[in-house]
mmCIF file of C-alpha atoms and ligand atoms in Angstrom:
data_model
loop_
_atom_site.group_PDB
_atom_site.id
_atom_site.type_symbol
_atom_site.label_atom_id
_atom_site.label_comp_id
_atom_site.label_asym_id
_atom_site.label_seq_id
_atom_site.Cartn_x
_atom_site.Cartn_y
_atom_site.Cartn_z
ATOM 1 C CA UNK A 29 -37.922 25.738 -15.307
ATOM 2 C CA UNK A 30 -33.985 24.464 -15.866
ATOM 3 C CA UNK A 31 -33.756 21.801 -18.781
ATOM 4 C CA UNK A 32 -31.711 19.235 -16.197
ATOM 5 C CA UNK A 33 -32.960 17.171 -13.687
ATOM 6 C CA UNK A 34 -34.270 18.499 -10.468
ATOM 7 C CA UNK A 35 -32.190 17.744 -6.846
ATOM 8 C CA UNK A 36 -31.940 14.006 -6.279
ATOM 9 C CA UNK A 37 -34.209 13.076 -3.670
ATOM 10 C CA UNK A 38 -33.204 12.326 -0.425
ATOM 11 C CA UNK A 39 -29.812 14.443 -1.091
ATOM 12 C CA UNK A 40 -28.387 14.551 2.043
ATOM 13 C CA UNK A 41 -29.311 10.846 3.191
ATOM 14 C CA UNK A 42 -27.336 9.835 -0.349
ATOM 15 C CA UNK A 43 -24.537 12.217 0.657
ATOM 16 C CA UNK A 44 -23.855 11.194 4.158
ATOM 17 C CA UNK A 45 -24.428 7.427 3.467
ATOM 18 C CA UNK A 46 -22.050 7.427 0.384
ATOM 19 C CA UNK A 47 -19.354 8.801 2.594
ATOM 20 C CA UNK A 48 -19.928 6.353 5.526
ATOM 21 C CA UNK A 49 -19.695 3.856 2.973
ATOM 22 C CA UNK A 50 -16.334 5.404 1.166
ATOM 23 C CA UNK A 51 -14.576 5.578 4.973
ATOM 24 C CA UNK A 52 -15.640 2.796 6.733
ATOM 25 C CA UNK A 53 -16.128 0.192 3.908
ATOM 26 C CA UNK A 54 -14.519 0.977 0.432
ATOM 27 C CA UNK A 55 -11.642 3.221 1.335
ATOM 28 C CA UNK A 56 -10.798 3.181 5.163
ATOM 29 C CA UNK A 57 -7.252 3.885 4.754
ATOM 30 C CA UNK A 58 -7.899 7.536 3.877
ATOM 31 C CA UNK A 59 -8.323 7.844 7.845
ATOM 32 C CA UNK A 60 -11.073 9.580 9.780
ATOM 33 C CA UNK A 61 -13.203 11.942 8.151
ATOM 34 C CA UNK A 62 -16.440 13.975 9.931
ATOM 35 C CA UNK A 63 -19.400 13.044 7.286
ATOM 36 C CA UNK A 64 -21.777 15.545 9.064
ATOM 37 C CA UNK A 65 -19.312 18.385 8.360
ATOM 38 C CA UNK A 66 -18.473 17.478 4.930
ATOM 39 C CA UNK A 67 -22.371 17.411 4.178
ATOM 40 C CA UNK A 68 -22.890 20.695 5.712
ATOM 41 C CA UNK A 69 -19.678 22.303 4.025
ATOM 42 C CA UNK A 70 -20.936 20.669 0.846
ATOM 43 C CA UNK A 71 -24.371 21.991 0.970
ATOM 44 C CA UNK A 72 -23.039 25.391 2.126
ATOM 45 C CA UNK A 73 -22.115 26.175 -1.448
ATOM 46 C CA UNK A 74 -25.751 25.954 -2.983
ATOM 47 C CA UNK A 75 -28.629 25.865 -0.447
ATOM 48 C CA UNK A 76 -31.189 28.501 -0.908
ATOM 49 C CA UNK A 77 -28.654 30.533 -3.165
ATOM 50 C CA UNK A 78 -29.401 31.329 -7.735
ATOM 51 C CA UNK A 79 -28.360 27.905 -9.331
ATOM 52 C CA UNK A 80 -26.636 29.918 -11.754
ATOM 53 C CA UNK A 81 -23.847 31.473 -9.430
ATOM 54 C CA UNK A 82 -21.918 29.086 -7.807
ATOM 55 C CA UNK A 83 -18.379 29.130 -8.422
ATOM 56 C CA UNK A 84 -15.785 25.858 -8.023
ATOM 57 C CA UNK A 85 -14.589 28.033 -4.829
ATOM 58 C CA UNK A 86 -17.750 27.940 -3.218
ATOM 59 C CA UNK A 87 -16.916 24.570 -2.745
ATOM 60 C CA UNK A 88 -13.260 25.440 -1.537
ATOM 61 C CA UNK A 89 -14.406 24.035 2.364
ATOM 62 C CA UNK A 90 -16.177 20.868 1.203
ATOM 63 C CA UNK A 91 -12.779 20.056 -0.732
ATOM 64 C CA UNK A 92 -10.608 21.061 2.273
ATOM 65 C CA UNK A 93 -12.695 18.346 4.719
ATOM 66 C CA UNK A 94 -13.451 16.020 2.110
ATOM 67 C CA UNK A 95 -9.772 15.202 0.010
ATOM 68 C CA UNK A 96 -6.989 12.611 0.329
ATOM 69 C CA UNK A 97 -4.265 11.681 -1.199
ATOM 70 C CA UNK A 98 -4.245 9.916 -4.527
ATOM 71 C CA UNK A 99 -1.656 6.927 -4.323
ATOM 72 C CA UNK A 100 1.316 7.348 -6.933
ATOM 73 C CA UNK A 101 0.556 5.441 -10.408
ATOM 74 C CA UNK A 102 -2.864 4.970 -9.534
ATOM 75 C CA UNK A 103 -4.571 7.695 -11.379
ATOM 76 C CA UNK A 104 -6.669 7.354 -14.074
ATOM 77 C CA UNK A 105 -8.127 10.226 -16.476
ATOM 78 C CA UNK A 106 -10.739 9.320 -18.742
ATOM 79 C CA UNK A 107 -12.931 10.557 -21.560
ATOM 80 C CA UNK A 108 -16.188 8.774 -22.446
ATOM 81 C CA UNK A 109 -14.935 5.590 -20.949
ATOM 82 C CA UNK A 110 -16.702 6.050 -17.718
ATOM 83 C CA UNK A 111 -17.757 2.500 -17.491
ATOM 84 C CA UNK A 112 -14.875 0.736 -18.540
ATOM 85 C CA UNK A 113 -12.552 3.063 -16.444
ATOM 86 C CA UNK A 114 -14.594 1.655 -13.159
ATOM 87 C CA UNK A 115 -14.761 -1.433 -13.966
ATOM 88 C CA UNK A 116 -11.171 -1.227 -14.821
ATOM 89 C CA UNK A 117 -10.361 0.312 -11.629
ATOM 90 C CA UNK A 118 -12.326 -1.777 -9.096
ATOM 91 C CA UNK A 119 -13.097 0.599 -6.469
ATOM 92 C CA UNK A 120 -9.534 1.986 -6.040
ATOM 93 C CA UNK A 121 -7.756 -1.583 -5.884
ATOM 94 C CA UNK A 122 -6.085 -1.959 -9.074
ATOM 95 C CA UNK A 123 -6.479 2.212 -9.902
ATOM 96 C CA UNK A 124 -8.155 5.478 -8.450
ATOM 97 C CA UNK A 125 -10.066 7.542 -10.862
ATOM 98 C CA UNK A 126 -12.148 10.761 -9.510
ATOM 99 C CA UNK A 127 -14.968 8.782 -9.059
ATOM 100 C CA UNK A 128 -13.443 6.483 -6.598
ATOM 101 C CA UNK A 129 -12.086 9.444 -4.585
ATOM 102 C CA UNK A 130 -14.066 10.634 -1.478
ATOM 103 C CA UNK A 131 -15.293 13.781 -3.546
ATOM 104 C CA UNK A 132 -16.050 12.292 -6.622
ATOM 105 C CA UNK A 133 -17.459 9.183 -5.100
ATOM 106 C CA UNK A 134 -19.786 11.730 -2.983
ATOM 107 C CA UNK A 135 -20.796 13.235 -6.358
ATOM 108 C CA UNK A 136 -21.319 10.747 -9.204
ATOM 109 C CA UNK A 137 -24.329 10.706 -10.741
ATOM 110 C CA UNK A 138 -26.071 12.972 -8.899
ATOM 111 C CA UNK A 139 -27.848 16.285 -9.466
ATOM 112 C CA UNK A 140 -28.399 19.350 -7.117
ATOM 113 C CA UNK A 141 -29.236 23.030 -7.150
ATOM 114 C CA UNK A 142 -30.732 25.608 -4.823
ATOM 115 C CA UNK A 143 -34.050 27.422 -4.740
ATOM 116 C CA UNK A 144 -35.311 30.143 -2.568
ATOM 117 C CA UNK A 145 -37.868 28.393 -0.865
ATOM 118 C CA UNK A 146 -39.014 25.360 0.543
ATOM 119 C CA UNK A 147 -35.790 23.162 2.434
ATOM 120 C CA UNK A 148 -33.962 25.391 0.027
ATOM 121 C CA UNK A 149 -33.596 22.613 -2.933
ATOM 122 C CA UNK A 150 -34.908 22.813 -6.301
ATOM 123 C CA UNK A 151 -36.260 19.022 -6.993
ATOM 124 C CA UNK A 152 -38.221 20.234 -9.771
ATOM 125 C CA UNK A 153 -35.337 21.387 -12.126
ATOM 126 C CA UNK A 154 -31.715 22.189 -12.558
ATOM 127 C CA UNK A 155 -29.544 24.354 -14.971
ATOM 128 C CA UNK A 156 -27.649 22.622 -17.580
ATOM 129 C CA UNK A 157 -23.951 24.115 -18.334
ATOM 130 C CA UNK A 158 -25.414 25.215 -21.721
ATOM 131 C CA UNK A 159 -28.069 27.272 -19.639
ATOM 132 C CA UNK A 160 -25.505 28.607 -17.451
ATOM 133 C CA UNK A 161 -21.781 27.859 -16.560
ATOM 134 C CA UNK A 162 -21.811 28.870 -13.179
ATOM 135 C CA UNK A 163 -23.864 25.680 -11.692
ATOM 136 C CA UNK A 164 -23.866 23.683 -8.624
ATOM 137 C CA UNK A 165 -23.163 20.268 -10.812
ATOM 138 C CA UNK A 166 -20.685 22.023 -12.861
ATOM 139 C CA UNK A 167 -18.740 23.628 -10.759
ATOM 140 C CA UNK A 168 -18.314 20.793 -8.341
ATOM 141 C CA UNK A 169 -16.788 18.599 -10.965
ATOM 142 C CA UNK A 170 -14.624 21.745 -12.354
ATOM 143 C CA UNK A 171 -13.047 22.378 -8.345
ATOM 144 C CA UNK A 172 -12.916 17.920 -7.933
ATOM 145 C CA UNK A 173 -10.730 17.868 -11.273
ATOM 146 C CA UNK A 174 -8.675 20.577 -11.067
ATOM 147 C CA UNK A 175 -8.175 19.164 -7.339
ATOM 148 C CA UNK A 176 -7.674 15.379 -8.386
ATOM 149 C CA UNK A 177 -5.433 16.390 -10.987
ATOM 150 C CA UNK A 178 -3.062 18.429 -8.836
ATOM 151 C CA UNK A 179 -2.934 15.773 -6.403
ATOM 152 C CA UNK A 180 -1.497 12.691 -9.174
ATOM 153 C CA UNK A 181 1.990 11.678 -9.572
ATOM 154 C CA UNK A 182 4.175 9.036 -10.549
ATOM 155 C CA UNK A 183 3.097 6.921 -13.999
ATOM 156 C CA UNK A 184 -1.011 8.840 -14.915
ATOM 157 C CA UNK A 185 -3.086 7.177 -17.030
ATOM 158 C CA UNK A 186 -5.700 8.508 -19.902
ATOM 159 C CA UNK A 187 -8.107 6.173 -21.131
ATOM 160 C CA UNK A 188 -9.843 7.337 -24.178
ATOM 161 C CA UNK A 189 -12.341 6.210 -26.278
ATOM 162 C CA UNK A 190 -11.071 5.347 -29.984
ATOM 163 C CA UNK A 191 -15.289 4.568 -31.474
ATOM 164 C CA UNK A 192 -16.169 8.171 -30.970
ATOM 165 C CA UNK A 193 -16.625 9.961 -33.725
ATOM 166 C CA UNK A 194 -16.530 13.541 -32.008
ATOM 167 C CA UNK A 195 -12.985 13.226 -31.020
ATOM 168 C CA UNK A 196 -11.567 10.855 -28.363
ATOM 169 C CA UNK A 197 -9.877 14.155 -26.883
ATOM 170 C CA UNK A 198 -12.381 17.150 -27.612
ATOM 171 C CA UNK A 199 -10.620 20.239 -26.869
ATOM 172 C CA UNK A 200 -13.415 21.799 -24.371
ATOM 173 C CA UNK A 201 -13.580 18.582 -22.248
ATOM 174 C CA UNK A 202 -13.358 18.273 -18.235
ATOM 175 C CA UNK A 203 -10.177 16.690 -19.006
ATOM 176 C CA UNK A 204 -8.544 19.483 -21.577
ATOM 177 C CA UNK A 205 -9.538 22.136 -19.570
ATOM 178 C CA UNK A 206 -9.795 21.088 -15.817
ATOM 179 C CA UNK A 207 -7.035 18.187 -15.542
ATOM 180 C CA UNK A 208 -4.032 18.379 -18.180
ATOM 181 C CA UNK A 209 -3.334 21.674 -17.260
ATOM 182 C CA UNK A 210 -3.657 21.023 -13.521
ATOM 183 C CA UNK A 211 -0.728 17.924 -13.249
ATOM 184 C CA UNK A 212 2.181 18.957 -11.119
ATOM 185 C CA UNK A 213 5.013 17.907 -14.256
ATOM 186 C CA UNK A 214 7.279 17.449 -11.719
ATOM 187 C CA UNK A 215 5.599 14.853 -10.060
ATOM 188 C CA UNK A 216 4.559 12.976 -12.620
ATOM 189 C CA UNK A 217 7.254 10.465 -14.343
ATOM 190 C CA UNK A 218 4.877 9.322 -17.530
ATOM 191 C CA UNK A 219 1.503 10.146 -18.953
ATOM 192 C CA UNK A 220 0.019 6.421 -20.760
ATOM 193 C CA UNK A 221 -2.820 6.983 -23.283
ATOM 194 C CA UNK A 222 -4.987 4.457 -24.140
ATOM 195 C CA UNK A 223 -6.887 4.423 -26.828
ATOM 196 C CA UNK A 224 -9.934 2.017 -26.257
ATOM 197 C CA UNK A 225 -12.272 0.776 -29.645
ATOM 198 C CA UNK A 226 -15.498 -0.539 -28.159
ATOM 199 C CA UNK A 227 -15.413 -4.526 -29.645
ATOM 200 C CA UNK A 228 -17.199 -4.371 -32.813
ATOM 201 C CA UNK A 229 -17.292 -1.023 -33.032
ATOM 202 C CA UNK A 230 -16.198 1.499 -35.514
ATOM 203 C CA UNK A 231 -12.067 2.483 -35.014
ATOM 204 C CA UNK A 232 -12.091 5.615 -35.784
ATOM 205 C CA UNK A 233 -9.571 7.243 -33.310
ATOM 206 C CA UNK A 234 -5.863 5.957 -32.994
ATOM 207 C CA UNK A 235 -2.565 7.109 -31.230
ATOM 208 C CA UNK A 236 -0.588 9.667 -33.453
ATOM 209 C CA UNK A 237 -3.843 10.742 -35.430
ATOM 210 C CA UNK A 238 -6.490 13.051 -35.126
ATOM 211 C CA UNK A 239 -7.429 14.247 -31.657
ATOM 212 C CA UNK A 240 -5.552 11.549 -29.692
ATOM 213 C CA UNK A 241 -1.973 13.048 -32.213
ATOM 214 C CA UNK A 242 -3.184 16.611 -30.486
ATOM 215 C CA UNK A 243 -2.931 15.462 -27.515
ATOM 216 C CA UNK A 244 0.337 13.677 -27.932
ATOM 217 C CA UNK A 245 1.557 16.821 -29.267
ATOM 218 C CA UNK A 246 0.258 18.934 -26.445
ATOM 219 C CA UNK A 247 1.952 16.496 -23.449
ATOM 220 C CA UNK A 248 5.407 16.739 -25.894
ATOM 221 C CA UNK A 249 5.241 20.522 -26.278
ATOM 222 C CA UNK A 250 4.680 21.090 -21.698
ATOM 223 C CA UNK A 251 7.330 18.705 -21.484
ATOM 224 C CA UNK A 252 5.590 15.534 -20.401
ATOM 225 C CA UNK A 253 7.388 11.844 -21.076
ATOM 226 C CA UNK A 254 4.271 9.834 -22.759
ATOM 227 C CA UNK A 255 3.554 6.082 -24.471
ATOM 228 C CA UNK A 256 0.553 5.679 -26.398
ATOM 229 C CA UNK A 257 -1.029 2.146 -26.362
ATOM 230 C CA UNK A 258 -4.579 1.338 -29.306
ATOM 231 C CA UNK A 259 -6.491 -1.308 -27.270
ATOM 232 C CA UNK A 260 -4.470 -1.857 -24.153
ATOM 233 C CA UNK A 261 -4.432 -5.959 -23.707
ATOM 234 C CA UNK A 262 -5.565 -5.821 -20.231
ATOM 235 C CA UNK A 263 -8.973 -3.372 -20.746
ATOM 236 C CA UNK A 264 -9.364 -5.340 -23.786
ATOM 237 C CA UNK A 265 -9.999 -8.458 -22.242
ATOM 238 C CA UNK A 266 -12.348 -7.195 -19.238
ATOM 239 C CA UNK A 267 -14.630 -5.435 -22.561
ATOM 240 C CA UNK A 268 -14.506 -9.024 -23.909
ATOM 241 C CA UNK A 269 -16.125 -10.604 -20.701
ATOM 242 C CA UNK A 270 -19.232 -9.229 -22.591
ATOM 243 C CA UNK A 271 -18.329 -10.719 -25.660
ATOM 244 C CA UNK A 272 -15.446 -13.782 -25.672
ATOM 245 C CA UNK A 273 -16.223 -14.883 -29.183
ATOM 246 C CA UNK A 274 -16.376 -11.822 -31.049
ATOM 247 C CA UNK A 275 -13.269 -12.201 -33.299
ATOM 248 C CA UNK A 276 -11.722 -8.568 -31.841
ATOM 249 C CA UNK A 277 -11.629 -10.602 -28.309
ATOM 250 C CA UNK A 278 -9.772 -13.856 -29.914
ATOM 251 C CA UNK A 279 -6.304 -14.335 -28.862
ATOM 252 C CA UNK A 280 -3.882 -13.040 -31.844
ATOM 253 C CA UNK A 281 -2.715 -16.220 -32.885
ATOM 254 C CA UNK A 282 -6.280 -17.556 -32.461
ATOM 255 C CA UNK A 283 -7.649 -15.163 -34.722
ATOM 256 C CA UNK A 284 -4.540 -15.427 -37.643
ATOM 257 C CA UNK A 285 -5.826 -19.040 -37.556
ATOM 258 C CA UNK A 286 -9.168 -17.903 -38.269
ATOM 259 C CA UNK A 287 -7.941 -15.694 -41.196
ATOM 260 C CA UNK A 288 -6.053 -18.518 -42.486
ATOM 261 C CA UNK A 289 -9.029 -20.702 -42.245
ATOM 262 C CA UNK A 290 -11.142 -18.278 -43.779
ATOM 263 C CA UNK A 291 -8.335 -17.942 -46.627
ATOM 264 C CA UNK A 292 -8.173 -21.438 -47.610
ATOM 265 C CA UNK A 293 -11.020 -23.261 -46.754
ATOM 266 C CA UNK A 294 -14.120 -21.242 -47.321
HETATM 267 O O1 LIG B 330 -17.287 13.991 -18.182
HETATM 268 P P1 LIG B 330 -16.094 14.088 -19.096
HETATM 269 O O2 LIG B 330 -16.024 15.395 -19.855
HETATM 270 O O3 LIG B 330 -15.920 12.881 -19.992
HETATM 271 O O4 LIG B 330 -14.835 14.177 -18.105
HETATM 272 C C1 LIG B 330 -14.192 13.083 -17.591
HETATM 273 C C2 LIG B 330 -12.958 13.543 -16.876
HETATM 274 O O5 LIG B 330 -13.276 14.555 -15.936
HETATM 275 C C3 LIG B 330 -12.299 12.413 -16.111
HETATM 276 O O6 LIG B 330 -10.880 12.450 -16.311
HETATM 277 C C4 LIG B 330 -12.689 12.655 -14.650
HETATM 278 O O7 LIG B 330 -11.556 12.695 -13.804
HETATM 279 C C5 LIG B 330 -13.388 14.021 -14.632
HETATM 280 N N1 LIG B 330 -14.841 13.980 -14.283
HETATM 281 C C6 LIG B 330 -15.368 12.911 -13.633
HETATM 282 C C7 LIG B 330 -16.713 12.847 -13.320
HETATM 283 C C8 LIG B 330 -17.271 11.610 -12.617
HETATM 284 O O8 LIG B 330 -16.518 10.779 -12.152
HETATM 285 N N2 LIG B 330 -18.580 11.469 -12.503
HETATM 286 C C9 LIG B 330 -17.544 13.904 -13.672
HETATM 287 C C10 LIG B 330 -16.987 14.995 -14.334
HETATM 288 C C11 LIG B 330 -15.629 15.022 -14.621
#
């Protein structure tokens, strides 16, 4: 017994529905795609097989049937932001992070792995990348980055998380090892980092500093033009739908008042 979840249930009903949905409803313009085949290509890589020895090529076919192009300026790389960076994004109309991709759409959130018997599915339990590298989950999100990442151009985006207090950019993460070193540098103009503080939470990460100044360094040293923004304005305000009076989500000038306020009168 694996530590991770089991398969999802109904697998292959969430699959194919998912991408109906993505090329008929969300993302037509990527043109037409064969949803039975890309099922059958994806499941190809796992069914009945160890869930501790699939590689990212095993899903080489599945990528092949299931990719499109990513629209210049549009991507979006992220670090434990997930949230934000969708409901940034808006299912690809202002940006296109993995997840609203074909592949990654397919993928998020679910879990899968073979077994020997039965409809050749394990739904009672899956490896964990701790247990074993060389997973189903794993290795799909290792071949979908290094894919979406090869595929980005113009002016990229990183949003990263500033509250985090093991590193906004930790060196061993999907995006360190399976994205930066992926981007076609001649395609891409600009890399933006954004360093997001959750509102009211601690700041503990900032541009030039700590993980977010290795990074910096790292996209200097391979040659890549980059800005670095703390608290973009325009993510700020959709994290202060949740919360429009905190004082982080007050309009500068609003909030100097306040500190004058505070000064003199109280
Ligand atoms: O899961 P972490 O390590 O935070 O990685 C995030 C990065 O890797 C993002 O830049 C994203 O492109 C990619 N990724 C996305 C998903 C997803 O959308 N569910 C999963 C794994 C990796």
């Amino acid at each position: 017994l694996w530590l991770g979840d089991g398969t999802t249930p109904n697998l292959q009903e969430v699959i194919i529905g998912r991408c109906y949905n993505y090329i008929r409803v969300v993302n037509p313009s990527i043109g037409e795609r064969n949803c039975t085949a890309i099922w059958n290509a994806f499941r190809e890589a796992f069914i009945y097989r160890n869930a501790c020895s699939v590689l990212p090529s095993d899903y080489q076919t599945f990528i092949f049937l299931a990719s499109h192009q990513v629209p210049p300026n549009k991507a979006l790389f992220w670090e434990k932001t997930k949230r934000l960076v969708h409901r940034y994004s808006d299912t690809t109309r202002r940006m296109m992070p993995l997840g609203d991709t074909l592949i990654g759409w397919l993928g998020d959130d679910l879990t899968w792995c073979g077994s020997s018997s039965g409809d050749g599915l394990d739904y009672m339990s899956c490896p964990t990348t701790a247990e074993c590298e060389h997973n189903p989950v794993e290795s799909f999100w290792r071949i979908a980055s290094t894919t979406y990442a090869s595929l980005s151009s113009g002016v990229i985006q990183v949003m990263l998380n500033g509250s985090v207090s093991d590193g906004a950019y930790p060196e061993n993460s999907f995006f360190a090892k399976f994205e930066l070193p992926y981007l076609r540098k001649d395609n891409i103009s600009e890399v933006q980092i954004w360093v997001m503080d959750e509102v009211g939470g601690p700041d503990v990460e900032s541009c030039g500093t700590e993980s977010v100044g290795v990074l910096q360094r790292i996209l200097k040293e391979e040659g890549f033009n980059h800005t670095c923004t703390d608290n973009y304005r325009a993510v700020r305000i959709l994290q202060c739908v949740d919360s429009p009076s905190h004082p982080a989500c007050l309009c500068p000038s609003a909030a100097s008042t306040l500190q004058l306020l505070d000064l003199h009168l109280l």
